[in-house]
Amino acid sequence: MRWSFSIGKFAGTVVRVHITFFLLLIWIWFMHYQIGGMAAAWEGVAFILAIFACVVLHEFGHALAARRYGIRTPDITLLPIGGLARLERMPEEPRQELFIAVAGPMVNVVIAAIIFVALGGTAGIEQMLQVENPRADFLVRLAGVNVFLVLFNMIPAFPMDGGRVLRALLATRLSWARATQIAANIGQGLAFLFGFLGLLYNPLLIFIAIFVYLAAAAEAQNAQIRDVANSVLTGDVMVTEFTTLDRSATIAEAIDRLLATTQNEFPILDARGRMDGLLTRNDMIAALKETGPDAPVVSVMRTGLPSVHRRQSLTEGFRLMQEKSAPAVAVVDSEDRLVGLLTHETIGEMMMVRSAMPEGFRFGRLRRQAPLPPRP
């Protein structure tokens, strides 16, 4: 995620902090300073940091549960509205997603229980509700926040854990795409409710409503792509007409190709037609500023990009693109020669074509399916 930086790597997962998180700390410091002076200001900052420590533990609950099914978590990003754990792929079965989704809130249940026991069971509900009161007990407020995190995350709306729990339960009886669509519709309905309440009470709910609505729409689109990809070959939707670059090309030559075509990604091929790397538009511009137009493209190209055979399912290409966060996937033949490219734009165009495709047509350059032989 842009505008975020790493603060460390734990158990194979990089923890990142978005720059807007520091804006939140500054705002908290200023608000508490107005209420109780310097001591209250720093205590407010410490309280926010304690909350986000609980959020990190929450996300690591998801990460450890996902690891049980062989799913890595490359990074966790802290945002002002919470944490975001990025899984390298989605769980294969509904029960796996259910377990992974519930693991996070269960961490907050354990934290709240530990604090409650440490306080000797004296923390009441009324005390825990005083989260915004800087004069209330620090640990009591922290226990209240963890209870709130459990309740908030179990709201049945993407991207909260409750949305994934709902989809997992629906997917036990419905297809994955249908279960996702129903859960996304419910999430978007709740987003409208949040927005309405935000207009009446708290403007922050409007921001949350926008975030929930967009996340639900993205989740539904992702599920639709996965559903279509199962019945489509990568070779049917790959880009086959594209300009390539030789290993001897310079940045200046690459810029000329960029201006002469509509491409954003340029494969760099060896003498046998195999892809050595990929040069993106952003790579070109950065290299032009830093090294000049005479620099060779091989010095700035991206290597180690994933590849998939043209006869493999599009599901495999889409999975590789997500896991590797790659701008493109190389589509190759049996001799590993480049025959096409799979990009985000290609997949988006595939979905648009599918929505407009008449019945009786299928992918594969829009060949009409052969009619069934007449029954005797």
CSV table of C-alpha atoms in Angstrom, one decimal:
chain,number,residue,atom,x,y,z
A,1,MET,CA,0.0,0.0,0.0
A,2,ARG,CA,1.3,3.4,-1.0
A,3,TRP,CA,2.3,6.0,1.7
A,4,SER,CA,3.1,3.3,4.2
A,5,PHE,CA,6.5,2.1,5.6
A,6,SER,CA,7.7,-1.0,7.4
A,7,ILE,CA,8.3,-1.0,11.2
A,8,GLY,CA,9.5,-4.6,11.3
A,9,LYS,CA,9.0,-8.2,10.3
A,10,PHE,CA,7.4,-10.7,12.6
A,11,ALA,CA,6.9,-14.4,11.9
A,12,GLY,CA,7.4,-13.8,8.2
A,13,THR,CA,4.9,-10.9,8.0
A,14,VAL,CA,5.9,-7.3,7.4
A,15,VAL,CA,4.1,-4.8,9.6
A,16,ARG,CA,3.5,-1.5,7.9
A,17,VAL,CA,2.2,1.8,9.2
A,18,HIS,CA,0.3,4.2,6.9
A,19,ILE,CA,1.4,7.8,7.1
A,20,THR,CA,-2.2,8.9,8.0
A,21,PHE,CA,-1.8,7.0,11.2
A,22,PHE,CA,0.6,9.7,12.5
A,23,LEU,CA,-2.0,12.3,11.6
A,24,LEU,CA,-4.4,10.5,14.0
A,25,LEU,CA,-1.7,10.5,16.7
A,26,ILE,CA,-1.2,14.3,16.3
A,27,TRP,CA,-5.0,14.9,16.5
A,28,ILE,CA,-5.3,12.7,19.6
A,29,TRP,CA,-2.4,14.5,21.3
A,30,PHE,CA,-3.9,17.9,20.5
A,31,MET,CA,-7.5,17.0,21.7
A,32,HIS,CA,-6.2,15.5,25.0
A,33,TYR,CA,-3.9,18.5,25.6
A,34,GLN,CA,-6.8,20.8,25.5
A,35,ILE,CA,-8.6,18.7,28.1
A,36,GLY,CA,-5.9,17.9,30.6
A,37,GLY,CA,-2.6,19.4,29.5
A,38,MET,CA,0.7,17.7,28.6
A,39,ALA,CA,0.3,14.6,30.8
A,40,ALA,CA,-3.2,13.9,29.4
A,41,ALA,CA,-1.9,14.5,25.8
A,42,TRP,CA,0.8,11.8,26.1
A,43,GLU,CA,-1.5,9.4,27.9
A,44,GLY,CA,-3.9,9.8,25.0
A,45,VAL,CA,-1.2,8.9,22.6
A,46,ALA,CA,-0.2,5.9,24.7
A,47,PHE,CA,-3.8,4.8,24.8
A,48,ILE,CA,-4.0,4.9,20.9
A,49,LEU,CA,-0.8,3.0,20.6
A,50,ALA,CA,-2.1,0.4,23.0
A,51,ILE,CA,-5.3,0.1,20.9
A,52,PHE,CA,-3.3,-0.4,17.8
A,53,ALA,CA,-1.1,-3.0,19.5
A,54,CYS,CA,-4.4,-4.9,20.1
A,55,VAL,CA,-5.2,-4.4,16.4
A,56,VAL,CA,-1.9,-5.9,15.3
A,57,LEU,CA,-2.5,-8.9,17.5
A,58,HIS,CA,-6.0,-9.2,16.0
A,59,GLU,CA,-4.5,-9.3,12.5
A,60,PHE,CA,-1.8,-11.8,13.5
A,61,GLY,CA,-4.7,-14.0,14.7
A,62,HIS,CA,-5.9,-14.0,11.1
A,63,ALA,CA,-2.3,-14.6,9.9
A,64,LEU,CA,-1.6,-17.6,12.2
A,65,ALA,CA,-5.0,-19.1,11.4
A,66,ALA,CA,-4.3,-18.7,7.6
A,67,ARG,CA,-0.9,-20.3,8.0
A,68,ARG,CA,-2.6,-23.5,9.3
A,69,TYR,CA,-3.9,-23.9,5.7
A,70,GLY,CA,-0.7,-23.0,4.0
A,71,ILE,CA,-1.7,-19.4,3.3
A,72,ARG,CA,1.0,-16.8,3.9
A,73,THR,CA,0.4,-13.2,5.0
A,74,PRO,CA,2.9,-11.0,3.3
A,75,ASP,CA,2.1,-7.9,5.3
A,76,ILE,CA,-0.2,-6.1,7.7
A,77,THR,CA,-0.9,-2.4,7.3
A,78,LEU,CA,-2.1,-0.1,10.1
A,79,LEU,CA,-4.5,2.6,9.1
A,80,PRO,CA,-6.4,5.2,11.2
A,81,ILE,CA,-9.5,3.0,10.9
A,82,GLY,CA,-7.8,-0.3,11.9
A,83,GLY,CA,-5.6,-2.9,10.4
A,84,LEU,CA,-5.5,-4.8,7.1
A,85,ALA,CA,-3.9,-8.2,6.7
A,86,ARG,CA,-3.2,-9.1,3.1
A,87,LEU,CA,-3.4,-12.9,2.5
A,88,GLU,CA,-1.5,-14.2,-0.5
A,89,ARG,CA,-4.6,-16.1,-1.6
A,90,MET,CA,-8.2,-16.8,-0.5
A,91,PRO,CA,-9.0,-19.9,1.4
A,92,GLU,CA,-10.2,-22.9,-0.7
A,93,GLU,CA,-13.1,-24.0,1.5
A,94,PRO,CA,-15.8,-22.2,3.5
A,95,ARG,CA,-14.8,-23.7,6.8
A,96,GLN,CA,-11.2,-22.4,6.3
A,97,GLU,CA,-12.4,-18.9,5.7
A,98,LEU,CA,-14.7,-19.2,8.7
A,99,PHE,CA,-11.8,-20.3,11.0
A,100,ILE,CA,-9.5,-17.5,9.6
A,101,ALA,CA,-12.2,-14.8,10.0
A,102,VAL,CA,-13.2,-15.7,13.6
A,103,ALA,CA,-9.5,-16.0,14.7
A,104,GLY,CA,-9.0,-12.2,14.8
A,105,PRO,CA,-12.0,-11.3,17.0
A,106,MET,CA,-11.1,-14.2,19.3
A,107,VAL,CA,-7.8,-12.6,20.0
A,108,ASN,CA,-9.6,-9.4,21.2
A,109,VAL,CA,-11.9,-11.6,23.4
A,110,VAL,CA,-8.8,-13.1,25.0
A,111,ILE,CA,-7.2,-9.6,25.6
A,112,ALA,CA,-10.4,-8.3,27.1
A,113,ALA,CA,-10.7,-11.4,29.4
A,114,ILE,CA,-7.0,-11.0,30.5
A,115,ILE,CA,-7.5,-7.3,31.4
A,116,PHE,CA,-10.8,-8.1,33.2
A,117,VAL,CA,-9.1,-10.8,35.3
A,118,ALA,CA,-6.1,-8.6,36.0
A,119,LEU,CA,-8.5,-5.9,37.4
A,120,GLY,CA,-10.1,-8.5,39.7
A,121,GLY,CA,-13.4,-8.5,37.8
A,122,THR,CA,-14.2,-5.0,39.0
A,123,ALA,CA,-14.6,-3.4,35.6
A,124,GLY,CA,-18.3,-2.8,34.8
A,125,ILE,CA,-20.0,-2.2,31.5
A,126,GLU,CA,-20.6,1.5,32.3
A,127,GLN,CA,-16.9,2.0,33.0
A,128,MET,CA,-15.8,0.2,29.8
A,129,LEU,CA,-18.2,2.4,27.8
A,130,GLN,CA,-16.2,5.5,28.8
A,131,VAL,CA,-13.6,5.0,26.1
A,132,GLU,CA,-13.4,8.6,25.1
A,133,ASN,CA,-13.1,9.9,28.7
A,134,PRO,CA,-9.3,10.5,29.4
A,135,ARG,CA,-10.0,10.6,33.1
A,136,ALA,CA,-11.3,7.0,33.2
A,137,ASP,CA,-9.0,4.1,34.1
A,138,PHE,CA,-6.5,3.2,31.3
A,139,LEU,CA,-6.9,-0.6,31.4
A,140,VAL,CA,-10.7,-0.4,31.8
A,141,ARG,CA,-11.0,1.7,28.7
A,142,LEU,CA,-8.6,-0.7,26.8
A,143,ALA,CA,-10.9,-3.6,27.8
A,144,GLY,CA,-13.9,-1.7,26.5
A,145,VAL,CA,-12.1,-1.0,23.2
A,146,ASN,CA,-11.4,-4.7,22.7
A,147,VAL,CA,-15.1,-5.6,23.3
A,148,PHE,CA,-16.0,-2.9,20.8
A,149,LEU,CA,-13.5,-4.3,18.3
A,150,VAL,CA,-15.2,-7.7,18.6
A,151,LEU,CA,-18.7,-6.3,18.1
A,152,PHE,CA,-17.6,-4.0,15.2
A,153,ASN,CA,-15.7,-6.6,13.3
A,154,MET,CA,-18.5,-9.1,13.5
A,155,ILE,CA,-20.9,-6.7,11.6
A,156,PRO,CA,-21.9,-8.8,8.5
A,157,ALA,CA,-20.3,-6.4,6.0
A,158,PHE,CA,-17.0,-6.5,4.0
A,159,PRO,CA,-14.2,-5.9,4.7
A,160,MET,CA,-15.1,-6.7,8.4
A,161,ASP,CA,-14.7,-10.2,9.6
A,162,GLY,CA,-18.4,-10.6,10.0
A,163,GLY,CA,-18.8,-10.3,6.2
A,164,ARG,CA,-16.4,-13.1,5.7
A,165,VAL,CA,-18.1,-15.2,8.3
A,166,LEU,CA,-21.5,-14.6,6.6
A,167,ARG,CA,-20.0,-15.6,3.2
A,168,ALA,CA,-18.5,-18.7,4.6
A,169,LEU,CA,-21.8,-19.8,6.1
A,170,LEU,CA,-23.7,-19.0,2.9
A,171,ALA,CA,-21.0,-20.9,0.8
A,172,THR,CA,-21.8,-24.1,2.6
A,173,ARG,CA,-25.1,-24.2,0.6
A,174,LEU,CA,-24.5,-21.8,-2.3
A,175,SER,CA,-21.8,-21.2,-4.8
A,176,TRP,CA,-18.8,-19.0,-3.8
A,177,ALA,CA,-19.8,-16.3,-6.2
A,178,ARG,CA,-23.4,-16.3,-5.1
A,179,ALA,CA,-22.5,-16.3,-1.4
A,180,THR,CA,-20.1,-13.4,-2.0
A,181,GLN,CA,-22.8,-11.4,-3.9
A,182,ILE,CA,-25.3,-11.8,-1.2
A,183,ALA,CA,-22.8,-10.8,1.5
A,184,ALA,CA,-21.7,-7.9,-0.6
A,185,ASN,CA,-25.2,-6.7,-1.0
A,186,ILE,CA,-25.8,-6.8,2.7
A,187,GLY,CA,-22.6,-5.0,3.3
A,188,GLN,CA,-23.5,-2.2,0.9
A,189,GLY,CA,-26.9,-1.9,2.5
A,190,LEU,CA,-25.3,-1.4,5.9
A,191,ALA,CA,-22.9,1.1,4.3
A,192,PHE,CA,-25.9,3.2,3.3
A,193,LEU,CA,-27.2,2.9,6.9
A,194,PHE,CA,-23.8,4.0,8.3
A,195,GLY,CA,-23.8,7.0,5.9
A,196,PHE,CA,-27.3,8.1,7.0
A,197,LEU,CA,-26.3,7.8,10.7
A,198,GLY,CA,-23.2,9.7,9.9
A,199,LEU,CA,-25.2,12.6,8.6
A,200,LEU,CA,-27.2,12.7,11.8
A,201,TYR,CA,-24.6,11.9,14.5
A,202,ASN,CA,-20.9,11.4,13.6
A,203,PRO,CA,-19.3,12.4,10.3
A,204,LEU,CA,-16.7,9.7,10.8
A,205,LEU,CA,-19.4,7.1,10.0
A,206,ILE,CA,-19.7,8.6,6.5
A,207,PHE,CA,-16.0,7.8,5.8
A,208,ILE,CA,-16.5,4.3,7.2
A,209,ALA,CA,-19.6,3.9,5.0
A,210,ILE,CA,-17.7,4.8,1.8
A,211,PHE,CA,-14.9,2.4,2.8
A,212,VAL,CA,-17.3,-0.5,3.5
A,213,TYR,CA,-19.3,0.2,0.2
A,214,LEU,CA,-16.2,0.1,-2.0
A,215,ALA,CA,-14.7,-2.9,-0.2
A,216,ALA,CA,-18.0,-4.9,-0.7
A,217,ALA,CA,-18.0,-3.9,-4.4
A,218,ALA,CA,-14.4,-5.0,-4.8
A,219,GLU,CA,-15.0,-8.3,-3.0
A,220,ALA,CA,-18.0,-9.1,-5.3
A,221,GLN,CA,-16.1,-8.2,-8.4
A,222,ASN,CA,-13.2,-10.4,-7.3
A,223,ALA,CA,-15.5,-13.4,-6.7
A,224,GLN,CA,-17.1,-12.9,-10.2
A,225,ILE,CA,-13.7,-13.0,-11.8
A,226,ARG,CA,-12.8,-16.2,-9.9
A,227,ASP,CA,-16.1,-17.8,-11.0
A,228,VAL,CA,-15.6,-16.9,-14.7
A,229,ALA,CA,-11.9,-17.8,-14.6
A,230,ASN,CA,-12.6,-21.5,-13.7
A,231,SER,CA,-14.2,-22.0,-17.2
A,232,VAL,CA,-11.8,-19.9,-19.3
A,233,LEU,CA,-8.3,-20.7,-20.5
A,234,THR,CA,-5.5,-18.1,-20.1
A,235,GLY,CA,-4.8,-18.3,-23.8
A,236,ASP,CA,-8.4,-17.2,-24.6
A,237,VAL,CA,-8.1,-13.8,-22.9
A,238,MET,CA,-4.4,-12.9,-23.1
A,239,VAL,CA,-3.0,-10.0,-25.0
A,240,THR,CA,-1.4,-11.3,-28.2
A,241,GLU,CA,-0.6,-8.1,-30.1
A,242,PHE,CA,2.1,-6.2,-28.2
A,243,THR,CA,5.5,-4.6,-28.7
A,244,THR,CA,8.6,-6.2,-27.1
A,245,LEU,CA,12.0,-4.9,-26.4
A,246,ASP,CA,15.4,-6.5,-26.9
A,247,ARG,CA,18.0,-6.8,-24.2
A,248,SER,CA,20.2,-4.3,-26.0
A,249,ALA,CA,17.4,-1.6,-26.0
A,250,THR,CA,17.9,1.6,-24.0
A,251,ILE,CA,15.4,3.7,-22.0
A,252,ALA,CA,15.2,6.2,-24.9
A,253,GLU,CA,14.0,3.4,-27.2
A,254,ALA,CA,11.6,2.2,-24.6
A,255,ILE,CA,10.1,5.7,-24.3
A,256,ASP,CA,9.7,5.9,-28.1
A,257,ARG,CA,7.7,2.6,-28.0
A,258,LEU,CA,5.7,3.9,-25.0
A,259,LEU,CA,4.7,7.0,-27.0
A,260,ALA,CA,3.9,5.1,-30.2
A,261,THR,CA,1.7,2.5,-28.6
A,262,THR,CA,-1.0,2.2,-25.9
A,263,GLN,CA,1.0,-0.3,-23.9
A,264,ASN,CA,2.0,0.2,-20.3
A,265,GLU,CA,4.1,-3.0,-19.9
A,266,PHE,CA,6.9,-4.0,-22.3
A,267,PRO,CA,8.3,-7.6,-22.2
A,268,ILE,CA,12.1,-7.9,-22.7
A,269,LEU,CA,12.9,-11.0,-24.7
A,270,ASP,CA,16.1,-13.0,-25.3
A,271,ALA,CA,17.1,-14.5,-28.7
A,272,ARG,CA,14.9,-17.5,-28.2
A,273,GLY,CA,11.7,-15.5,-27.5
A,274,ARG,CA,11.7,-16.2,-23.8
A,275,MET,CA,10.9,-13.3,-21.4
A,276,ASP,CA,13.8,-12.1,-19.4
A,277,GLY,CA,11.9,-9.3,-17.7
A,278,LEU,CA,9.2,-6.6,-17.9
A,279,LEU,CA,9.5,-2.9,-18.1
A,280,THR,CA,6.5,-0.9,-16.9
A,281,ARG,CA,5.7,2.7,-17.7
A,282,ASN,CA,6.5,3.8,-14.2
A,283,ASP,CA,9.8,2.0,-14.3
A,284,MET,CA,10.7,4.0,-17.5
A,285,ILE,CA,9.8,7.4,-16.1
A,286,ALA,CA,11.8,6.7,-12.9
A,287,ALA,CA,14.8,5.4,-14.8
A,288,LEU,CA,14.6,8.4,-17.1
A,289,LYS,CA,14.9,10.7,-14.1
A,290,GLU,CA,17.6,8.8,-12.3
A,291,THR,CA,19.9,7.3,-14.9
A,292,GLY,CA,19.1,9.1,-18.1
A,293,PRO,CA,17.8,8.0,-21.6
A,294,ASP,CA,21.0,6.0,-22.5
A,295,ALA,CA,20.6,3.5,-19.6
A,296,PRO,CA,20.0,-0.1,-20.8
A,297,VAL,CA,16.5,-1.5,-20.1
A,298,VAL,CA,18.0,-4.6,-18.5
A,299,SER,CA,19.3,-2.5,-15.6
A,300,VAL,CA,15.8,-1.4,-14.5
A,301,MET,CA,13.5,-4.2,-15.8
A,302,ARG,CA,11.5,-6.4,-13.3
A,303,THR,CA,12.6,-10.0,-13.1
A,304,GLY,CA,11.2,-13.1,-11.6
A,305,LEU,CA,7.7,-12.4,-12.9
A,306,PRO,CA,5.2,-15.3,-12.8
A,307,SER,CA,4.4,-17.3,-16.0
A,308,VAL,CA,1.5,-19.6,-16.9
A,309,HIS,CA,1.0,-22.0,-19.8
A,310,ARG,CA,-1.6,-20.8,-22.4
A,311,ARG,CA,-3.6,-24.0,-21.9
A,312,GLN,CA,-3.9,-23.6,-18.2
A,313,SER,CA,-7.1,-22.2,-16.6
A,314,LEU,CA,-7.3,-18.4,-16.1
A,315,THR,CA,-7.7,-19.2,-12.4
A,316,GLU,CA,-4.0,-20.0,-12.2
A,317,GLY,CA,-3.0,-16.8,-13.9
A,318,PHE,CA,-5.2,-14.7,-11.7
A,319,ARG,CA,-3.9,-16.5,-8.6
A,320,LEU,CA,-0.3,-15.8,-9.6
A,321,MET,CA,-1.1,-12.2,-10.3
A,322,GLN,CA,-2.6,-11.7,-6.8
A,323,GLU,CA,0.0,-13.7,-4.9
A,324,LYS,CA,3.0,-12.0,-6.5
A,325,SER,CA,1.4,-8.5,-6.8
A,326,ALA,CA,2.6,-8.6,-10.4
A,327,PRO,CA,1.7,-6.0,-13.0
A,328,ALA,CA,1.4,-8.8,-15.6
A,329,VAL,CA,1.7,-12.5,-16.0
A,330,ALA,CA,3.7,-14.0,-18.9
A,331,VAL,CA,1.7,-16.5,-20.9
A,332,VAL,CA,4.0,-19.1,-22.5
A,333,ASP,CA,3.9,-22.1,-24.8
A,334,SER,CA,5.4,-25.6,-24.3
A,335,GLU,CA,8.9,-24.2,-25.0
A,336,ASP,CA,8.6,-21.3,-22.5
A,337,ARG,CA,8.4,-18.8,-25.4
A,338,LEU,CA,6.3,-15.7,-24.7
A,339,VAL,CA,3.0,-15.8,-26.6
A,340,GLY,CA,0.9,-13.4,-24.6
A,341,LEU,CA,0.4,-11.2,-21.5
A,342,LEU,CA,-2.2,-11.3,-18.8
A,343,THR,CA,-2.8,-7.9,-17.2
A,344,HIS,CA,-5.3,-6.3,-14.9
A,345,GLU,CA,-6.8,-4.5,-17.9
A,346,THR,CA,-7.2,-7.8,-19.7
A,347,ILE,CA,-9.2,-9.3,-16.9
A,348,GLY,CA,-11.3,-6.2,-16.6
A,349,GLU,CA,-12.1,-6.2,-20.3
A,350,MET,CA,-12.9,-9.9,-20.0
A,351,MET,CA,-15.6,-9.2,-17.4
A,352,MET,CA,-17.1,-6.4,-19.6
A,353,VAL,CA,-17.2,-8.7,-22.6
A,354,ARG,CA,-18.8,-11.5,-20.5
A,355,SER,CA,-21.6,-9.2,-19.3
A,356,ALA,CA,-22.4,-8.2,-22.9
A,357,MET,CA,-21.9,-11.7,-24.5
A,358,PRO,CA,-25.0,-13.2,-26.1
A,359,GLU,CA,-26.1,-16.6,-25.0
A,360,GLY,CA,-24.4,-19.4,-27.0
A,361,PHE,CA,-21.0,-17.7,-27.2
A,362,ARG,CA,-18.0,-18.4,-25.1
A,363,PHE,CA,-14.5,-17.1,-24.7
A,364,GLY,CA,-11.8,-18.3,-27.1
A,365,ARG,CA,-12.0,-15.3,-29.4
A,366,LEU,CA,-15.8,-15.4,-29.3
A,367,ARG,CA,-16.3,-18.7,-31.1
A,368,ARG,CA,-19.9,-19.9,-31.2
A,369,GLN,CA,-20.4,-23.2,-29.4
A,370,ALA,CA,-21.1,-26.1,-31.7
A,371,PRO,CA,-24.9,-27.0,-31.7
A,372,LEU,CA,-25.8,-30.2,-30.1
A,373,PRO,CA,-26.7,-33.0,-32.5
A,374,PRO,CA,-30.5,-33.6,-32.9
A,375,ARG,CA,-32.0,-36.3,-30.9
A,376,PRO,CA,-33.1,-39.4,-32.8
